[in-house]
């Protein structure tokens, strides 16, 4: 269905607001690094403009522990995917 996807992996032991913060920072870094990931501004019938969206599905995964987070990192490296980190 989609030829490209965005995947974000976060540690499950974060507080809910921290999880949202991490996801928003990482999604923002993807949009900055890869301008082709977002479309044009959204314009309503009344010509009101809104920000563009990331046009690829964004999948959010949780890592129950550091080992799982490191595994996701290694697999991404092995596949030569672009990796963003938030610490």
PDB file of C-alpha atoms in Angstrom:
ATOM      1  CA  UNK A   1       0.000   0.000   0.000  1.00  0.00           C
ATOM      2  CA  UNK A   2       2.661   2.538   1.030  1.00  0.00           C
ATOM      3  CA  UNK A   3       6.173   2.260  -0.330  1.00  0.00           C
ATOM      4  CA  UNK A   4       7.611   4.275   2.569  1.00  0.00           C
ATOM      5  CA  UNK A   5       6.858   4.354   6.271  1.00  0.00           C
ATOM      6  CA  UNK A   6       8.169   6.175   9.308  1.00  0.00           C
ATOM      7  CA  UNK A   7       8.911   4.087  12.395  1.00  0.00           C
ATOM      8  CA  UNK A   8       9.560   5.550  15.826  1.00  0.00           C
ATOM      9  CA  UNK A   9      10.596   3.388  18.773  1.00  0.00           C
ATOM     10  CA  UNK A  10      10.286   4.769  22.300  1.00  0.00           C
ATOM     11  CA  UNK A  11      11.037   3.360  25.722  1.00  0.00           C
ATOM     12  CA  UNK A  12       7.884   2.207  27.461  1.00  0.00           C
ATOM     13  CA  UNK A  13       8.974   3.413  30.907  1.00  0.00           C
ATOM     14  CA  UNK A  14       8.550   7.087  29.999  1.00  0.00           C
ATOM     15  CA  UNK A  15       5.648   9.127  31.325  1.00  0.00           C
ATOM     16  CA  UNK A  16       2.854   9.730  28.781  1.00  0.00           C
ATOM     17  CA  UNK A  17       3.833  13.375  28.224  1.00  0.00           C
ATOM     18  CA  UNK A  18       7.462  12.308  27.697  1.00  0.00           C
ATOM     19  CA  UNK A  19       6.429   9.749  25.080  1.00  0.00           C
ATOM     20  CA  UNK A  20       4.457  12.392  23.198  1.00  0.00           C
ATOM     21  CA  UNK A  21       7.373  14.804  23.424  1.00  0.00           C
ATOM     22  CA  UNK A  22       9.860  12.268  22.050  1.00  0.00           C
ATOM     23  CA  UNK A  23       7.563  11.284  19.181  1.00  0.00           C
ATOM     24  CA  UNK A  24       6.950  14.921  18.227  1.00  0.00           C
ATOM     25  CA  UNK A  25      10.665  15.779  18.240  1.00  0.00           C
ATOM     26  CA  UNK A  26      11.588  12.742  16.161  1.00  0.00           C
ATOM     27  CA  UNK A  27       8.755  13.294  13.673  1.00  0.00           C
ATOM     28  CA  UNK A  28       9.872  16.904  13.329  1.00  0.00           C
ATOM     29  CA  UNK A  29      13.443  15.839  12.649  1.00  0.00           C
ATOM     30  CA  UNK A  30      12.229  13.514   9.897  1.00  0.00           C
ATOM     31  CA  UNK A  31      10.263  16.322   8.243  1.00  0.00           C
ATOM     32  CA  UNK A  32      13.312  18.609   8.389  1.00  0.00           C
ATOM     33  CA  UNK A  33      15.800  16.038   7.085  1.00  0.00           C
ATOM     34  CA  UNK A  34      13.516  14.650   4.377  1.00  0.00           C
ATOM     35  CA  UNK A  35      11.324  17.424   2.900  1.00  0.00           C
ATOM     36  CA  UNK A  36       9.794  14.910   0.488  1.00  0.00           C
ATOM     37  CA  UNK A  37       8.052  13.237   3.444  1.00  0.00           C
ATOM     38  CA  UNK A  38       5.499  15.994   3.733  1.00  0.00           C
ATOM     39  CA  UNK A  39       3.034  17.362   1.255  1.00  0.00           C
ATOM     40  CA  UNK A  40       1.841  20.848   0.495  1.00  0.00           C
ATOM     41  CA  UNK A  41       0.031  23.139   2.896  1.00  0.00           C
ATOM     42  CA  UNK A  42      -3.568  22.182   3.574  1.00  0.00           C
ATOM     43  CA  UNK A  43      -5.904  24.834   2.150  1.00  0.00           C
ATOM     44  CA  UNK A  44      -9.620  24.872   2.980  1.00  0.00           C
ATOM     45  CA  UNK A  45     -12.416  25.844   0.609  1.00  0.00           C
ATOM     46  CA  UNK A  46     -12.275  29.299   2.258  1.00  0.00           C
ATOM     47  CA  UNK A  47      -8.567  29.528   1.341  1.00  0.00           C
ATOM     48  CA  UNK A  48      -7.451  29.217   4.951  1.00  0.00           C
ATOM     49  CA  UNK A  49      -3.953  27.676   5.109  1.00  0.00           C
ATOM     50  CA  UNK A  50      -2.714  25.060   7.539  1.00  0.00           C
ATOM     51  CA  UNK A  51       0.616  23.304   7.922  1.00  0.00           C
ATOM     52  CA  UNK A  52       1.454  20.319   5.744  1.00  0.00           C
ATOM     53  CA  UNK A  53       1.322  16.795   7.161  1.00  0.00           C
ATOM     54  CA  UNK A  54       3.831  13.978   6.957  1.00  0.00           C
ATOM     55  CA  UNK A  55       2.336  11.968   4.120  1.00  0.00           C
ATOM     56  CA  UNK A  56       3.731   8.563   5.076  1.00  0.00           C
ATOM     57  CA  UNK A  57       2.262   6.276   7.725  1.00  0.00           C
ATOM     58  CA  UNK A  58       3.980   6.780  11.071  1.00  0.00           C
ATOM     59  CA  UNK A  59       4.271   3.643  13.168  1.00  0.00           C
ATOM     60  CA  UNK A  60       5.013   4.054  16.872  1.00  0.00           C
ATOM     61  CA  UNK A  61       6.599   1.107  18.671  1.00  0.00           C
ATOM     62  CA  UNK A  62       7.487   0.663  22.312  1.00  0.00           C
ATOM     63  CA  UNK A  63      10.601  -0.946  23.703  1.00  0.00           C
ATOM     64  CA  UNK A  64       9.989  -2.568  27.091  1.00  0.00           C
ATOM     65  CA  UNK A  65      13.672  -2.407  27.970  1.00  0.00           C
ATOM     66  CA  UNK A  66      17.028  -1.063  26.831  1.00  0.00           C
ATOM     67  CA  UNK A  67      17.917  -4.335  25.112  1.00  0.00           C
ATOM     68  CA  UNK A  68      14.896  -4.055  22.791  1.00  0.00           C
ATOM     69  CA  UNK A  69      15.714  -0.431  22.038  1.00  0.00           C
ATOM     70  CA  UNK A  70      19.292  -1.385  21.178  1.00  0.00           C
ATOM     71  CA  UNK A  71      18.030  -4.232  18.983  1.00  0.00           C
ATOM     72  CA  UNK A  72      15.851  -1.822  17.008  1.00  0.00           C
ATOM     73  CA  UNK A  73      18.832   0.510  16.648  1.00  0.00           C
ATOM     74  CA  UNK A  74      21.091  -2.309  15.379  1.00  0.00           C
ATOM     75  CA  UNK A  75      18.486  -3.561  12.916  1.00  0.00           C
ATOM     76  CA  UNK A  76      18.024  -0.054  11.547  1.00  0.00           C
ATOM     77  CA  UNK A  77      21.786   0.329  11.127  1.00  0.00           C
ATOM     78  CA  UNK A  78      22.056  -3.078   9.445  1.00  0.00           C
ATOM     79  CA  UNK A  79      19.358  -2.031   6.968  1.00  0.00           C
ATOM     80  CA  UNK A  80      21.141   1.282   6.369  1.00  0.00           C
ATOM     81  CA  UNK A  81      18.087   3.275   7.447  1.00  0.00           C
ATOM     82  CA  UNK A  82      18.300   6.857   8.639  1.00  0.00           C
ATOM     83  CA  UNK A  83      18.227   7.022  12.428  1.00  0.00           C
ATOM     84  CA  UNK A  84      17.281   9.883  14.705  1.00  0.00           C
ATOM     85  CA  UNK A  85      17.790   9.840  18.450  1.00  0.00           C
ATOM     86  CA  UNK A  86      16.327  11.888  21.262  1.00  0.00           C
ATOM     87  CA  UNK A  87      18.086  11.810  24.615  1.00  0.00           C
TER      88      UNK A  87
END
